[in-house]
């Protein structure tokens, strides 16, 4: 069955990671039907975390579950290798990394070397491919050349782009776009990695159930609702909005994002929540 993987938000209180909130949120999402927790992804503000903070989030989530993908990418290879070794020592099943970002024009050999060095330390490495953020597309041909990648999370609006990785034998492939949850589940990918799973895990689980029952029409309607929720949230700033939506919809405090991703102010939060309620009413959706 296609997996629903959540790139879990990182809860901050006073700019410090709140481990207890993170554990509660991870536990609550698993209870809601999420299959694995992706730690230190984009939604988790991975690039804004120090090496020590990436270790903190991992250890906290590992107290709740072993169903973890540990994102270790960064621009200091010593830190990346330290985190890969930590994952091995803690028996973390899967690590993931985006390609080196910000530095443009990196040649193919350098990208390949980056991932091969991680594979020398850990035996289950996923590529987190996010071309619009990283500035380079680590495509299926490059993944084949790297030779040791076991899975790909492809944040891409093109499902065809994600499907190309499936031509590599035994490759696990997930799509990371919130707008392609239903498509990822129904086109033979291995699942979705959806930031929206932080605040509407029940909806994503419902989409999967309806696809499995071949009730594509109603699955599509739920997908359109998710599209509107996400598009509305992006209007205020997606990641800061996720904290507001998660608190409201999951019913517990999840702290705040870390500046530079400044939290929404009171009036922005109210406006977002009012628009969100209107969308739920439009689709006659109510939490069970
Ligand atoms: O957060 C993560 O680590 C994810 O895997 C999910 C997506 O990569 C991000 O939500 C970015 O998606 P966009 O906002 O559509 O660019």
Short mmCIF file of C-alpha atoms and ligand atoms in Angstrom, two decimals:
data_model
loop_
_atom_site.label_atom_id
_atom_site.label_comp_id
_atom_site.label_asym_id
_atom_site.label_seq_id
_atom_site.Cartn_x
_atom_site.Cartn_y
_atom_site.Cartn_z
CA UNK A 1 0.00 0.00 0.00
CA UNK A 2 1.28 3.48 -0.88
CA UNK A 3 2.83 5.21 2.12
CA UNK A 4 1.86 8.56 3.60
CA UNK A 5 5.05 10.14 4.93
CA UNK A 6 4.98 13.40 6.87
CA UNK A 7 7.83 15.91 6.70
CA UNK A 8 7.23 16.80 10.31
CA UNK A 9 7.40 20.42 11.44
CA UNK A 10 10.02 21.30 14.05
CA UNK A 11 8.35 23.01 17.02
CA UNK A 12 10.24 25.97 18.46
CA UNK A 13 9.55 27.79 21.72
CA UNK A 14 11.71 30.86 22.20
CA UNK A 15 13.79 29.71 19.21
CA UNK A 16 14.64 26.44 20.98
CA UNK A 17 13.38 23.03 19.78
CA UNK A 18 10.63 21.76 22.07
CA UNK A 19 11.24 18.00 22.15
CA UNK A 20 8.07 17.15 24.07
CA UNK A 21 5.83 18.90 21.54
CA UNK A 22 7.72 17.18 18.71
CA UNK A 23 7.19 13.78 20.32
CA UNK A 24 3.48 14.49 20.92
CA UNK A 25 3.02 15.61 17.31
CA UNK A 26 4.85 12.57 15.90
CA UNK A 27 2.79 10.23 18.05
CA UNK A 28 -0.45 11.95 17.09
CA UNK A 29 0.33 11.76 13.35
CA UNK A 30 1.15 8.05 13.55
CA UNK A 31 -2.15 7.48 15.39
CA UNK A 32 -3.90 9.38 12.57
CA UNK A 33 -2.51 6.87 10.06
CA UNK A 34 0.73 8.43 8.81
CA UNK A 35 3.25 5.68 8.00
CA UNK A 36 6.66 7.32 8.45
CA UNK A 37 8.11 10.54 9.88
CA UNK A 38 10.54 12.52 7.70
CA UNK A 39 12.73 14.48 10.12
CA UNK A 40 14.57 17.72 9.22
CA UNK A 41 12.94 18.14 5.81
CA UNK A 42 11.88 21.43 4.30
CA UNK A 43 8.80 21.72 6.50
CA UNK A 44 11.02 20.73 9.41
CA UNK A 45 13.25 23.69 8.51
CA UNK A 46 16.20 21.35 7.97
CA UNK A 47 18.48 23.95 6.36
CA UNK A 48 17.93 26.25 9.36
CA UNK A 49 19.02 23.62 11.92
CA UNK A 50 22.53 23.10 13.27
CA UNK A 51 24.07 19.64 13.31
CA UNK A 52 23.28 19.39 17.02
CA UNK A 53 19.66 20.40 16.42
CA UNK A 54 19.29 17.80 13.66
CA UNK A 55 20.49 15.23 16.20
CA UNK A 56 18.05 16.57 18.79
CA UNK A 57 15.03 16.19 16.51
CA UNK A 58 16.11 12.69 15.49
CA UNK A 59 16.60 11.48 19.07
CA UNK A 60 13.26 12.96 20.12
CA UNK A 61 11.28 11.30 17.32
CA UNK A 62 13.17 8.02 17.84
CA UNK A 63 11.76 7.97 21.40
CA UNK A 64 8.33 7.68 19.78
CA UNK A 65 8.97 5.52 16.71
CA UNK A 66 11.56 3.83 14.52
CA UNK A 67 9.48 4.69 11.43
CA UNK A 68 11.86 7.52 10.62
CA UNK A 69 13.61 8.95 7.58
CA UNK A 70 16.44 11.16 8.86
CA UNK A 71 17.32 14.04 6.55
CA UNK A 72 21.04 14.80 6.98
CA UNK A 73 21.89 17.06 4.03
CA UNK A 74 24.01 20.16 4.36
CA UNK A 75 26.95 22.13 3.05
CA UNK A 76 29.57 20.86 5.51
CA UNK A 77 30.53 17.31 4.53
CA UNK A 78 31.93 16.56 8.00
CA UNK A 79 28.51 17.32 9.51
CA UNK A 80 26.72 15.24 6.85
CA UNK A 81 29.03 12.29 7.53
CA UNK A 82 28.66 12.72 11.30
CA UNK A 83 24.86 12.54 10.97
CA UNK A 84 25.06 9.51 8.66
CA UNK A 85 27.28 7.73 11.23
CA UNK A 86 24.90 8.77 14.03
CA UNK A 87 22.00 7.26 12.09
CA UNK A 88 23.94 4.02 11.66
CA UNK A 89 24.88 3.90 15.35
CA UNK A 90 21.24 4.51 16.38
CA UNK A 91 19.97 1.91 13.88
CA UNK A 92 17.96 4.51 11.98
CA UNK A 93 16.76 2.54 8.95
CA UNK A 94 16.82 5.33 6.36
CA UNK A 95 18.66 8.58 5.83
CA UNK A 96 17.92 11.13 3.13
CA UNK A 97 19.67 14.15 1.72
CA UNK A 98 19.02 16.96 -0.69
CA UNK A 99 21.87 17.69 -3.07
CA UNK A 100 24.28 20.50 -2.11
CA UNK A 101 22.28 23.69 -2.51
CA UNK A 102 23.06 27.40 -3.12
CA UNK A 103 26.30 26.68 -5.02
CA UNK A 104 25.24 26.79 -8.65
CA UNK A 105 26.73 24.97 -11.61
CA UNK A 106 27.94 21.98 -9.60
CA UNK A 107 29.14 19.30 -12.05
CA UNK A 108 27.58 15.86 -12.13
CA UNK A 109 30.71 14.17 -10.73
CA UNK A 110 30.51 16.32 -7.60
CA UNK A 111 26.85 15.48 -6.94
CA UNK A 112 27.61 11.78 -7.48
CA UNK A 113 30.59 11.94 -5.10
CA UNK A 114 28.45 13.64 -2.44
CA UNK A 115 25.92 10.82 -2.35
CA UNK A 116 28.51 8.06 -2.70
CA UNK A 117 30.30 9.38 0.40
CA UNK A 118 27.05 9.12 2.37
CA UNK A 119 26.47 5.59 1.05
CA UNK A 120 29.91 4.58 2.33
CA UNK A 121 28.58 5.21 5.85
CA UNK A 122 24.89 4.27 5.72
CA UNK A 123 23.28 1.46 3.74
CA UNK A 124 19.86 2.97 3.06
CA UNK A 125 20.17 6.40 1.50
CA UNK A 126 17.30 8.28 -0.12
CA UNK A 127 17.66 11.26 -2.41
CA UNK A 128 15.49 14.22 -1.50
CA UNK A 129 15.17 15.81 -4.94
CA UNK A 130 13.85 19.36 -4.71
CA UNK A 131 15.01 21.19 -7.84
CA UNK A 132 13.14 24.46 -7.21
CA UNK A 133 14.81 24.88 -3.81
CA UNK A 134 18.18 23.27 -4.39
CA UNK A 135 18.77 24.72 -7.84
CA UNK A 136 19.57 21.42 -9.50
CA UNK A 137 17.64 18.38 -10.62
CA UNK A 138 19.20 15.04 -9.59
CA UNK A 139 17.33 13.13 -12.28
CA UNK A 140 16.84 9.39 -12.76
CA UNK A 141 19.91 9.10 -15.00
CA UNK A 142 22.12 10.67 -12.32
CA UNK A 143 20.57 8.47 -9.60
CA UNK A 144 21.41 5.42 -11.72
CA UNK A 145 24.99 6.65 -11.99
CA UNK A 146 25.24 7.25 -8.23
CA UNK A 147 24.30 3.58 -7.97
CA UNK A 148 23.62 3.34 -4.21
CA UNK A 149 20.40 5.34 -3.78
CA UNK A 150 17.56 3.17 -2.43
CA UNK A 151 14.73 5.69 -2.59
CA UNK A 152 13.76 9.10 -3.92
CA UNK A 153 11.51 11.79 -2.53
CA UNK A 154 10.86 13.94 -5.58
CA UNK A 155 9.29 17.31 -4.86
CA UNK A 156 8.11 18.03 -8.34
CA UNK A 157 4.90 19.10 -10.04
CA UNK A 158 5.60 16.53 -12.75
CA UNK A 159 4.48 13.03 -11.78
CA UNK A 160 6.16 11.84 -14.97
CA UNK A 161 9.46 13.13 -13.59
CA UNK A 162 8.90 11.05 -10.43
CA UNK A 163 7.88 7.98 -12.43
CA UNK A 164 11.23 7.97 -14.29
CA UNK A 165 12.95 6.89 -11.06
CA UNK A 166 10.66 3.82 -10.96
CA UNK A 167 12.49 2.52 -14.03
CA UNK A 168 15.44 1.85 -11.71
CA UNK A 169 15.00 -1.67 -10.26
CA UNK A 170 13.79 -1.82 -6.64
CA UNK A 171 13.71 1.97 -6.29
CA UNK A 172 11.21 3.40 -3.78
CA UNK A 173 9.79 6.62 -5.12
CA UNK A 174 7.63 9.23 -3.39
CA UNK A 175 6.32 12.53 -4.66
CA UNK A 176 6.57 15.55 -2.36
CA UNK A 177 3.92 17.86 -3.78
CA UNK A 178 0.77 18.35 -1.70
CA UNK A 179 -1.19 18.73 -4.93
CA UNK A 180 -0.18 15.26 -6.15
CA UNK A 181 -1.09 13.13 -3.13
CA UNK A 182 -3.89 11.30 -4.94
CA UNK A 183 -1.85 10.99 -8.13
CA UNK A 184 1.22 9.67 -6.30
CA UNK A 185 -0.93 7.04 -4.56
CA UNK A 186 -2.80 6.00 -7.70
CA UNK A 187 -0.01 5.94 -10.31
CA UNK A 188 2.21 3.22 -8.89
CA UNK A 189 4.60 5.42 -6.92
CA UNK A 190 5.37 4.16 -3.42
CA UNK A 191 3.56 7.04 -1.81
CA UNK A 192 3.54 10.69 -0.91
CA UNK A 193 5.60 12.95 1.34
CA UNK A 194 3.14 15.72 2.06
CA UNK A 195 3.61 18.73 4.34
CA UNK A 196 -0.18 18.86 4.59
CA UNK A 197 0.01 15.62 6.57
CA UNK A 198 1.03 17.80 9.53
CA UNK A 199 -2.43 19.36 9.71
CA UNK A 200 -4.81 17.14 7.74
CA UNK A 201 -3.42 13.60 8.12
CA UNK A 202 -7.00 12.30 8.27
CA UNK A 203 -7.78 13.79 4.86
CA UNK A 204 -4.72 12.21 3.26
CA UNK A 205 -5.54 8.83 4.81
CA UNK A 206 -9.07 9.25 3.46
CA UNK A 207 -7.77 10.01 -0.03
CA UNK A 208 -5.75 6.79 0.07
CA UNK A 209 -8.77 4.78 1.26
CA UNK A 210 -10.92 6.15 -1.55
CA UNK A 211 -8.24 5.45 -4.17
CA UNK A 212 -7.92 1.88 -2.88
CA UNK A 213 -11.73 1.53 -3.22
CA UNK A 214 -11.40 2.96 -6.76
CA UNK A 215 -13.65 5.81 -5.64
CA UNK A 216 -11.53 8.21 -7.67
CA UNK A 217 -14.17 10.92 -7.95
CA UNK A 218 -14.41 11.47 -4.21
CA UNK A 219 -10.65 11.06 -3.78
CA UNK A 220 -10.18 13.80 -6.35
CA UNK A 221 -12.66 16.06 -4.53
CA UNK A 222 -10.65 15.69 -1.33
CA UNK A 223 -7.47 16.40 -3.28
CA UNK A 224 -9.02 19.61 -4.61
CA UNK A 225 -9.85 20.58 -1.02
CA UNK A 226 -6.23 19.99 0.00
CA UNK A 227 -5.12 22.07 -3.00
CA UNK A 228 -7.24 24.99 -1.80
CA UNK A 229 -6.04 24.65 1.81
CA UNK A 230 -2.40 24.62 0.67
CA UNK A 231 -2.82 27.46 -1.81
CA UNK A 232 -4.49 29.60 0.87
CA UNK A 233 -1.73 28.79 3.36
CA UNK A 234 0.97 29.62 0.80
CA UNK A 235 -0.56 33.07 0.47
CA UNK A 236 0.49 33.77 4.07
CA UNK A 237 3.79 31.84 3.89
CA UNK A 238 3.44 28.07 3.83
CA UNK A 239 5.66 26.89 6.66
CA UNK A 240 4.58 29.58 9.18
CA UNK A 241 0.96 28.79 8.22
CA UNK A 242 1.46 25.08 8.88
CA UNK A 243 2.06 25.82 12.58
CA UNK A 244 -1.23 27.76 12.81
CA UNK A 245 -3.20 25.12 10.90
CA UNK A 246 -1.70 22.23 12.87
CA UNK A 247 -2.52 23.84 16.22
CA UNK A 248 -6.10 24.53 15.10
CA UNK A 249 -6.79 21.23 13.34
CA UNK A 250 -4.79 18.80 15.47
CA UNK A 251 -5.84 20.51 18.71
CA UNK A 252 -2.51 21.02 20.42
CA UNK A 253 0.19 23.68 20.55
CA UNK A 254 3.10 23.09 18.13
CA UNK A 255 5.11 26.18 19.03
CA UNK A 256 6.33 28.45 16.28
CA UNK A 257 8.65 28.43 13.29
CA UNK A 258 12.17 29.81 13.69
CA UNK A 259 12.89 33.22 12.21
CA UNK A 260 13.85 33.88 9.33
CA UNK A 261 10.51 32.08 8.89
CA UNK A 262 8.70 34.55 11.15
CA UNK A 263 5.46 33.34 12.78
CA UNK A 264 2.14 34.71 11.51
CA UNK A 265 0.75 37.56 13.59
CA UNK A 266 -2.68 37.42 15.24
CA UNK A 267 -4.63 38.98 12.37
CA UNK A 268 -2.88 36.84 9.74
CA UNK A 269 -3.64 33.72 11.78
CA UNK A 270 -7.31 34.68 12.16
CA UNK A 271 -7.64 35.41 8.44
CA UNK A 272 -5.99 32.11 7.53
CA UNK A 273 -8.26 30.15 9.87
CA UNK A 274 -11.40 31.91 8.61
CA UNK A 275 -10.47 31.09 5.01
CA UNK A 276 -9.68 27.51 6.04
CA UNK A 277 -13.08 27.09 7.69
CA UNK A 278 -14.75 28.37 4.51
CA UNK A 279 -12.91 25.74 2.47
CA UNK A 280 -13.98 22.93 4.80
CA UNK A 281 -17.58 24.15 4.58
CA UNK A 282 -17.39 24.34 0.77
CA UNK A 283 -16.36 20.67 0.70
CA UNK A 284 -18.65 19.67 3.57
CA UNK A 285 -15.63 18.18 5.33
CA UNK A 286 -15.62 17.77 9.08
CA UNK A 287 -13.02 15.97 11.17
CA UNK A 288 -14.39 12.61 12.31
O1 LIG B 1 8.82 19.53 3.59
C1 LIG B 1 9.37 18.55 3.03
O2 LIG B 1 10.49 18.10 3.34
C2 LIG B 1 8.64 17.85 1.94
O3 LIG B 1 9.00 16.78 1.57
C3 LIG B 1 7.43 18.45 1.28
C4 LIG B 1 7.83 19.37 0.16
O4 LIG B 1 9.11 19.11 -0.35
C5 LIG B 1 7.77 20.77 0.72
O5 LIG B 1 6.48 20.96 1.28
C6 LIG B 1 7.99 21.80 -0.38
O6 LIG B 1 6.92 21.68 -1.28
P1 LIG B 1 6.48 22.97 -2.11
O7 LIG B 1 5.99 23.99 -1.13
O8 LIG B 1 5.40 22.45 -3.03
O9 LIG B 1 7.71 23.46 -2.85
#
